Short mmCIF file of C-alpha atoms and ligand atoms in Angstrom, two decimals:
data_model
loop_
_atom_site.label_atom_id
_atom_site.label_comp_id
_atom_site.label_asym_id
_atom_site.label_seq_id
_atom_site.Cartn_x
_atom_site.Cartn_y
_atom_site.Cartn_z
CA MET A 1 39.93 5.64 -14.79
CA PHE A 2 37.02 7.12 -12.91
CA GLU A 3 37.48 6.76 -9.22
CA HIS A 4 34.55 7.71 -7.01
CA MET A 5 33.71 10.69 -9.14
CA ASN A 6 30.74 12.61 -7.72
CA MET A 7 30.39 10.02 -4.98
CA THR A 8 29.43 11.34 -1.60
CA GLU A 9 30.70 9.70 1.58
CA ASP A 10 27.20 8.85 2.71
CA PRO A 11 24.91 8.07 -0.24
CA LEU A 12 21.17 7.75 -0.17
CA SER A 13 19.92 4.19 -0.48
CA ILE A 14 16.98 1.87 -0.03
CA MET A 15 17.38 -0.86 2.55
CA ALA A 16 16.24 -4.48 2.17
CA ASP A 17 12.89 -3.70 3.84
CA GLY A 18 12.29 -0.80 1.42
CA ALA A 19 13.06 2.05 3.81
CA PRO A 20 15.20 4.95 2.63
CA ALA A 21 18.50 5.42 4.46
CA GLY A 22 21.16 8.10 4.39
CA PRO A 23 21.40 11.82 4.99
CA GLU A 24 18.18 13.79 5.40
CA VAL A 25 16.18 10.65 6.19
CA ARG A 26 13.85 11.19 9.14
CA ARG A 27 11.93 8.64 11.13
CA LYS A 28 8.78 8.76 13.19
CA GLU A 29 6.92 6.15 15.22
CA THR A 30 3.21 6.38 15.91
CA THR A 31 2.03 4.56 19.03
CA PHE A 32 -1.46 3.37 19.88
CA GLY A 33 -1.50 6.03 22.60
CA GLY A 34 -1.21 8.62 19.84
CA LEU A 35 -4.19 7.15 17.97
CA ARG A 36 -6.88 7.95 20.54
CA GLY A 37 -10.26 8.49 18.85
CA VAL A 38 -9.18 6.76 15.65
CA PHE A 39 -10.71 3.34 16.34
CA ALA A 40 -14.44 2.80 16.85
CA ASP A 41 -14.04 0.67 19.99
CA ALA A 42 -12.63 3.07 22.63
CA GLU A 43 -12.59 0.35 25.30
CA ALA A 44 -10.58 -2.04 23.13
CA HIS A 45 -8.23 0.82 22.27
CA ALA A 46 -7.76 1.69 25.96
CA SER A 47 -6.74 -1.93 26.70
CA ILE A 48 -3.72 -1.67 24.36
CA PRO A 49 -0.53 -0.31 25.98
CA GLY A 50 -0.17 3.32 24.92
CA ASP A 51 3.50 2.88 24.11
CA ARG A 52 2.95 0.00 21.67
CA VAL A 53 4.09 0.99 18.17
CA ALA A 54 1.30 0.97 15.59
CA TYR A 55 3.41 2.07 12.63
CA ARG A 56 6.73 3.61 11.76
CA VAL A 57 7.53 5.99 8.92
CA ALA A 58 10.88 6.89 7.36
CA TRP A 59 11.10 9.59 4.72
CA HIS A 60 13.76 11.39 2.76
CA GLN A 61 13.29 15.12 3.16
CA ALA A 62 15.74 17.01 0.97
CA VAL A 63 13.89 20.32 1.26
CA ALA A 64 11.92 22.03 4.02
CA ASP A 65 8.31 21.01 4.50
CA GLY A 66 6.18 23.35 2.39
CA THR A 67 8.75 23.99 -0.35
CA PRO A 68 7.04 24.11 -3.76
CA GLY A 69 8.46 21.88 -6.50
CA GLY A 70 10.16 19.24 -4.34
CA LEU A 71 9.23 15.67 -3.51
CA PHE A 72 9.28 13.59 -0.36
CA PHE A 73 10.01 9.87 -0.56
CA GLY A 74 8.55 7.83 2.28
CA TRP A 75 8.16 4.33 3.64
CA THR A 76 5.69 3.04 6.20
CA GLU A 77 5.64 -0.19 8.20
CA LEU A 78 2.15 -0.79 9.59
CA LEU A 79 2.20 -3.59 12.14
CA PRO A 80 -0.54 -6.24 12.09
CA GLY A 81 -3.21 -6.15 14.74
CA VAL A 82 -6.83 -5.73 15.62
CA VAL A 83 -8.51 -3.15 17.87
CA GLY A 84 -11.89 -4.56 18.83
CA ALA A 85 -13.31 -5.68 15.48
CA GLU A 86 -11.19 -3.26 13.46
CA TYR A 87 -7.88 -3.87 11.71
CA ALA A 88 -4.82 -1.74 12.54
CA MET A 89 -4.58 1.35 10.36
CA THR A 90 -2.83 4.64 9.82
CA ARG A 91 -4.33 7.90 11.04
CA GLY A 92 -5.04 8.97 7.46
CA HIS A 93 -5.13 12.48 6.11
CA PHE A 94 -6.11 14.94 3.40
CA HIS A 95 -3.29 17.06 2.07
CA ALA A 96 -3.27 20.62 3.43
CA ARG A 97 -2.84 21.74 -0.19
CA ARG A 98 -5.92 19.87 -1.30
CA GLU A 99 -5.04 19.55 -5.00
CA THR A 100 -1.80 17.62 -4.38
CA ALA A 101 -1.65 13.90 -5.18
CA GLU A 102 0.53 11.01 -3.99
CA TYR A 103 1.73 7.58 -5.06
CA TYR A 104 1.66 4.56 -2.74
CA TRP A 105 3.10 1.15 -3.64
CA CYS A 106 3.00 -2.02 -1.62
CA LEU A 107 6.26 -3.75 -0.74
CA SER A 108 5.07 -6.55 1.55
CA GLY A 109 2.01 -7.67 3.45
CA ARG A 110 -1.61 -7.21 2.56
CA GLY A 111 -4.13 -4.45 3.17
CA LEU A 112 -6.64 -1.97 1.91
CA LEU A 113 -6.08 1.64 0.89
CA LEU A 114 -9.16 3.69 1.77
CA LEU A 115 -9.72 6.70 -0.49
CA MET A 116 -12.34 9.22 0.57
CA ALA A 117 -13.37 12.18 -1.58
CA GLU A 118 -14.37 15.53 -0.05
CA ASP A 119 -18.06 14.58 -0.46
CA ARG A 120 -17.25 11.53 1.77
CA SER A 121 -17.75 9.03 -1.04
CA LEU A 122 -15.47 6.11 -0.31
CA ARG A 123 -13.61 3.59 -2.43
CA TRP A 124 -10.76 1.25 -1.66
CA GLU A 125 -7.94 -0.61 -3.38
CA THR A 126 -6.29 -3.88 -2.34
CA MET A 127 -2.66 -3.56 -1.37
CA ALA A 128 -0.43 -6.57 -2.04
CA PRO A 129 3.26 -6.81 -2.99
CA GLY A 130 3.72 -4.99 -6.29
CA SER A 131 0.45 -3.04 -6.23
CA LEU A 132 0.71 0.62 -7.20
CA HIS A 133 -1.82 3.24 -6.09
CA TYR A 134 -2.43 6.77 -7.29
CA VAL A 135 -4.05 8.98 -4.67
CA PRO A 136 -5.62 11.90 -6.55
CA GLY A 137 -5.84 15.37 -5.07
CA ARG A 138 -8.75 16.22 -2.76
CA THR A 139 -8.79 12.62 -1.51
CA ALA A 140 -8.15 11.49 2.06
CA HIS A 141 -6.04 8.32 2.31
CA ARG A 142 -5.66 5.71 5.04
CA VAL A 143 -3.97 2.30 4.95
CA VAL A 144 -5.44 -0.72 6.78
CA ASN A 145 -3.40 -3.87 7.50
CA THR A 146 -5.75 -6.80 6.89
CA GLY A 147 -2.98 -9.41 7.07
CA GLU A 148 -1.05 -11.20 9.77
CA VAL A 149 2.36 -9.66 9.06
CA SER A 150 3.64 -6.10 8.70
CA LEU A 151 2.31 -4.17 5.72
CA ARG A 152 5.12 -2.16 4.20
CA PHE A 153 4.53 0.46 1.53
CA GLY A 154 6.40 3.23 -0.22
CA ALA A 155 5.05 6.73 -0.83
CA CYS A 156 6.01 9.78 -2.86
CA TRP A 157 4.30 13.16 -2.48
CA PRO A 158 4.95 16.85 -3.20
CA SER A 159 6.96 18.69 -0.56
CA ASP A 160 4.30 21.40 -0.30
CA ALA A 161 1.39 18.95 0.17
CA GLY A 162 1.31 19.11 3.98
CA HIS A 163 -0.94 16.95 6.19
CA ASP A 164 -4.45 17.89 7.29
CA TYR A 165 -5.30 15.57 10.18
CA GLU A 166 -7.90 17.88 11.70
CA SER A 167 -10.62 17.12 9.14
CA ILE A 168 -10.25 13.40 9.81
CA ALA A 169 -10.13 13.93 13.60
CA ALA A 170 -13.39 15.88 13.36
CA GLU A 171 -15.35 13.80 10.83
CA GLY A 172 -13.50 10.47 10.52
CA PHE A 173 -13.54 8.34 7.39
CA SER A 174 -16.91 7.30 5.96
CA GLY A 175 -16.08 3.61 6.33
CA ARG A 176 -14.28 1.17 8.62
CA VAL A 177 -12.54 -2.11 7.85
CA LEU A 178 -13.74 -4.87 10.17
CA VAL A 179 -12.74 -8.47 10.72
CA GLY A 180 -15.53 -10.34 8.93
CA PRO A 181 -16.40 -14.04 9.00
CA ALA A 182 -14.68 -14.55 5.64
CA GLY A 183 -12.00 -11.86 5.72
CA PRO A 184 -12.08 -8.08 5.80
CA LEU A 185 -15.44 -6.36 5.61
CA VAL A 186 -15.80 -2.68 4.76
CA ARG A 187 -18.64 -1.07 6.67
CA THR A 188 -19.54 2.25 5.10
CA GLU A 189 -21.84 4.94 6.46
CA THR A 190 -24.43 3.68 3.99
CA GLY A 191 -24.13 -0.05 4.72
CA ALA A 192 -21.77 -3.03 4.80
CA ARG A 193 -19.91 -4.15 1.71
CA ALA A 194 -17.36 -6.91 1.26
C1 LIG B 201 2.98 7.65 4.05
C2 LIG B 201 2.88 9.09 3.60
C3 LIG B 201 3.21 10.03 4.75
C4 LIG B 201 2.36 9.69 5.96
C5 LIG B 201 2.52 8.22 6.34
C6 LIG B 201 1.65 7.79 7.52
O1 LIG B 201 4.31 7.33 4.31
O2 LIG B 201 1.59 9.35 3.15
O3 LIG B 201 2.99 11.37 4.36
O4 LIG B 201 2.68 10.55 7.04
O5 LIG B 201 2.18 7.42 5.22
O6 LIG B 201 0.30 8.16 7.36
P1 LIG B 201 -0.41 9.22 8.33
O7 LIG B 201 0.34 10.53 8.19
O8 LIG B 201 -1.81 9.30 7.81
O9 LIG B 201 -0.31 8.71 9.72
ZN1 LIG B 202 -0.58 11.92 1.85
#
Protein backbone atom coordinates (compact mmCIF):
# COMPACT_ATOMS: atom_id res chain seq x y z
CA MET A 1 0.00 0.00 0.00
CA PHE A 2 1.34 3.38 -0.96
CA GLU A 3 -0.08 6.06 1.21
CA HIS A 4 0.67 9.65 0.25
CA MET A 5 4.22 8.82 -0.68
CA ASN A 6 6.12 11.92 -1.81
CA MET A 7 2.96 13.98 -1.41
CA THR A 8 3.44 17.46 -0.07
CA GLU A 9 0.81 19.09 2.13
CA ASP A 10 0.24 21.87 -0.36
CA PRO A 11 0.67 20.66 -3.96
CA LEU A 12 0.93 22.79 -7.03
CA SER A 13 -2.16 22.75 -9.21
CA ILE A 14 -4.02 24.45 -12.01
CA MET A 15 -7.39 25.94 -11.14
CA ALA A 16 -10.53 25.76 -13.28
CA ASP A 17 -9.72 29.12 -14.91
CA GLY A 18 -6.22 27.91 -15.82
CA ALA A 19 -4.29 29.82 -13.16
CA PRO A 20 -1.55 28.06 -11.21
CA ALA A 21 -2.13 27.73 -7.46
CA GLY A 22 0.02 26.55 -4.60
CA PRO A 23 3.34 27.43 -3.03
CA GLU A 24 5.60 29.86 -4.86
CA VAL A 25 2.73 31.20 -6.96
CA ARG A 26 2.79 34.98 -7.18
CA ARG A 27 0.12 37.33 -8.43
CA LYS A 28 0.16 40.80 -9.88
CA GLU A 29 -2.57 43.14 -11.07
CA THR A 30 -1.96 45.84 -13.66
CA THR A 31 -4.36 48.78 -13.52
CA PHE A 32 -5.17 51.28 -16.24
CA GLY A 33 -3.39 53.88 -14.12
CA GLY A 34 -0.22 51.85 -14.57
CA LEU A 35 -0.63 51.81 -18.36
CA ARG A 36 -0.16 55.54 -18.98
CA GLY A 37 1.35 56.15 -22.43
CA VAL A 38 0.42 52.70 -23.70
CA PHE A 39 -2.77 53.64 -25.55
CA ALA A 40 -2.84 56.09 -28.46
CA ASP A 41 -5.79 58.12 -27.12
CA ALA A 42 -4.46 59.80 -23.94
CA GLU A 43 -7.78 61.56 -23.30
CA ALA A 44 -9.76 58.32 -23.47
CA HIS A 45 -7.19 56.70 -21.20
CA ALA A 46 -7.45 59.55 -18.67
CA SER A 47 -11.24 59.06 -18.49
CA ILE A 48 -10.83 55.49 -17.18
CA PRO A 49 -10.49 55.18 -13.39
CA GLY A 50 -6.81 54.63 -12.61
CA ASP A 51 -7.58 51.83 -10.18
CA ARG A 52 -9.56 49.75 -12.71
CA VAL A 53 -7.83 46.41 -13.31
CA ALA A 54 -6.70 45.89 -16.90
CA TYR A 55 -5.18 42.45 -16.40
CA ARG A 56 -4.00 40.08 -13.73
CA VAL A 57 -1.09 37.66 -13.88
CA ALA A 58 -0.33 34.62 -11.71
CA TRP A 59 2.92 32.73 -12.13
CA HIS A 60 4.75 29.89 -10.49
CA GLN A 61 8.24 31.01 -9.60
CA ALA A 62 10.26 28.11 -8.21
CA VAL A 63 13.61 29.86 -8.61
CA ALA A 64 14.79 33.45 -8.30
CA ASP A 65 14.25 35.75 -11.27
CA GLY A 66 17.39 35.57 -13.41
CA THR A 67 18.34 31.99 -12.57
CA PRO A 68 19.66 30.20 -15.67
CA GLY A 69 18.08 26.86 -16.57
CA GLY A 70 14.71 27.28 -14.83
CA LEU A 71 11.25 27.97 -16.17
CA PHE A 72 8.39 30.21 -15.09
CA PHE A 73 4.81 29.10 -15.65
CA GLY A 74 2.33 31.95 -15.95
CA TRP A 75 -1.30 32.78 -16.56
CA THR A 76 -2.85 36.08 -17.60
CA GLU A 77 -6.45 37.27 -17.53
CA LEU A 78 -6.86 40.29 -19.81
CA LEU A 79 -10.23 41.94 -19.24
CA PRO A 80 -12.29 43.07 -22.23
CA GLY A 81 -12.52 46.76 -23.01
CA VAL A 82 -11.78 49.58 -25.36
CA VAL A 83 -9.69 52.73 -24.82
CA GLY A 84 -10.77 55.21 -27.46
CA ALA A 85 -10.68 53.15 -30.66
CA GLU A 86 -8.17 50.65 -29.29
CA TYR A 87 -8.79 47.27 -27.69
CA ALA A 88 -7.47 46.51 -24.19
CA MET A 89 -3.98 45.03 -24.24
CA THR A 90 -0.99 44.06 -22.17
CA ARG A 91 2.01 46.37 -21.84
CA GLY A 92 4.12 44.02 -23.95
CA HIS A 93 7.83 43.47 -23.72
CA PHE A 94 11.06 42.17 -25.22
CA HIS A 95 13.00 39.80 -23.02
CA ALA A 96 15.99 41.39 -21.29
CA ARG A 97 17.99 38.37 -22.49
CA ARG A 98 17.01 38.95 -26.08
CA GLU A 99 17.57 35.40 -27.37
CA THR A 100 15.07 33.80 -24.98
CA ALA A 101 11.74 32.54 -26.32
CA GLU A 102 8.32 31.86 -24.77
CA TYR A 103 5.17 29.83 -25.32
CA TYR A 104 1.68 31.32 -25.04
CA TRP A 105 -1.53 29.29 -25.30
CA CYS A 106 -5.07 30.54 -25.24
CA LEU A 107 -7.47 29.16 -22.64
CA SER A 108 -10.57 31.30 -23.22
CA GLY A 109 -11.68 34.41 -25.03
CA ARG A 110 -10.42 35.81 -28.29
CA GLY A 111 -7.58 38.12 -29.23
CA LEU A 112 -4.48 38.87 -31.20
CA LEU A 113 -0.87 38.24 -30.26
CA LEU A 114 1.32 40.99 -31.70
CA LEU A 115 4.88 39.90 -32.48
CA MET A 116 7.39 42.60 -33.33
CA ALA A 117 10.96 41.86 -34.43
CA GLU A 118 13.87 44.15 -33.50
CA ASP A 119 13.66 45.76 -36.97
CA ARG A 120 10.03 46.68 -36.03
CA SER A 121 8.51 44.33 -38.59
CA LEU A 122 5.18 43.22 -37.20
CA ARG A 123 3.08 40.09 -37.50
CA TRP A 124 0.20 38.77 -35.46
CA GLU A 125 -1.53 35.51 -34.60
CA THR A 126 -5.17 34.96 -33.66
CA MET A 127 -5.72 33.74 -30.13
CA ALA A 128 -8.73 31.50 -29.52
CA PRO A 129 -9.29 28.61 -27.10
CA GLY A 130 -6.72 25.92 -27.91
CA SER A 131 -4.37 28.10 -29.97
CA LEU A 132 -0.67 27.68 -29.23
CA HIS A 133 1.90 30.38 -29.95
CA TYR A 134 5.68 30.25 -30.06
CA VAL A 135 7.30 33.61 -29.40
CA PRO A 136 10.84 33.39 -30.81
CA GLY A 137 13.76 35.21 -29.23
CA ARG A 138 14.39 38.85 -30.16
CA THR A 139 10.63 39.38 -30.57
CA ALA A 140 8.48 41.76 -28.53
CA HIS A 141 5.08 40.31 -27.60
CA ARG A 142 1.79 41.95 -26.62
CA VAL A 143 -1.69 40.44 -26.27
CA VAL A 144 -4.82 42.32 -27.36
CA ASN A 145 -8.33 41.31 -26.25
CA THR A 146 -10.57 41.73 -29.29
CA GLY A 147 -13.54 39.94 -27.70
CA GLU A 148 -16.27 40.78 -25.25
CA VAL A 149 -15.16 38.49 -22.43
CA SER A 150 -11.88 37.98 -20.56
CA LEU A 151 -9.02 36.58 -22.63
CA ARG A 152 -7.14 34.04 -20.57
CA PHE A 153 -3.83 32.58 -21.68
CA GLY A 154 -1.01 30.49 -20.28
CA ALA A 155 2.68 31.25 -20.69
CA CYS A 156 5.99 29.49 -20.11
CA TRP A 157 9.35 31.25 -20.33
CA PRO A 158 12.96 30.82 -19.13
CA SER A 159 13.65 32.07 -15.62
CA ASP A 160 16.57 34.18 -16.87
CA ALA A 161 14.57 35.87 -19.68
CA GLY A 162 13.69 39.02 -17.73
CA HIS A 163 11.39 41.79 -19.03
CA ASP A 164 12.53 44.80 -21.03
CA TYR A 165 9.68 47.30 -20.89
CA GLU A 166 11.86 50.34 -21.55
CA SER A 167 12.26 49.70 -25.29
CA ILE A 168 8.49 49.51 -25.69
CA ALA A 169 7.93 52.58 -23.49
CA ALA A 170 10.37 54.52 -25.70
CA GLU A 171 9.40 53.29 -29.18
CA GLY A 172 6.03 51.51 -28.79
CA PHE A 173 4.87 48.69 -31.04
CA SER A 174 4.81 49.30 -34.79
CA GLY A 175 1.08 48.60 -34.98
CA ARG A 176 -2.14 49.10 -33.03
CA VAL A 177 -5.32 47.02 -32.96
CA LEU A 178 -8.39 49.20 -33.51
CA VAL A 179 -12.11 48.57 -33.43
CA GLY A 180 -12.96 48.43 -37.15
CA PRO A 181 -16.34 48.45 -38.86
CA ALA A 182 -16.18 44.69 -39.35
CA GLY A 183 -14.07 43.60 -36.38
CA PRO A 184 -10.49 44.25 -35.33
CA LEU A 185 -8.28 46.25 -37.66
CA VAL A 186 -4.49 46.28 -37.34
CA ARG A 187 -3.05 49.67 -38.20
CA THR A 188 0.67 49.37 -38.79
CA GLU A 189 3.21 52.16 -39.19
CA THR A 190 3.11 51.45 -42.92
CA GLY A 191 -0.68 51.34 -43.35
CA ALA A 192 -3.90 49.65 -42.25
CA ARG A 193 -4.41 45.93 -42.66
CA ALA A 194 -7.30 43.73 -41.61
C1 LIG B 1 2.54 36.52 -19.60
C2 LIG B 1 4.05 36.41 -19.50
C3 LIG B 1 4.57 37.29 -18.37
C4 LIG B 1 4.05 38.71 -18.54
C5 LIG B 1 2.53 38.72 -18.62
C6 LIG B 1 1.93 40.11 -18.85
O1 LIG B 1 1.96 35.93 -18.48
O2 LIG B 1 4.62 36.81 -20.71
O3 LIG B 1 5.99 37.29 -18.38
O4 LIG B 1 4.51 39.52 -17.47
O5 LIG B 1 2.13 37.89 -19.70
O6 LIG B 1 2.54 40.79 -19.92
P1 LIG B 1 3.39 42.14 -19.68
O7 LIG B 1 4.55 41.78 -18.78
O8 LIG B 1 3.83 42.52 -21.06
O9 LIG B 1 2.50 43.14 -19.03
ZN1 LIG C 1 7.76 37.36 -22.40
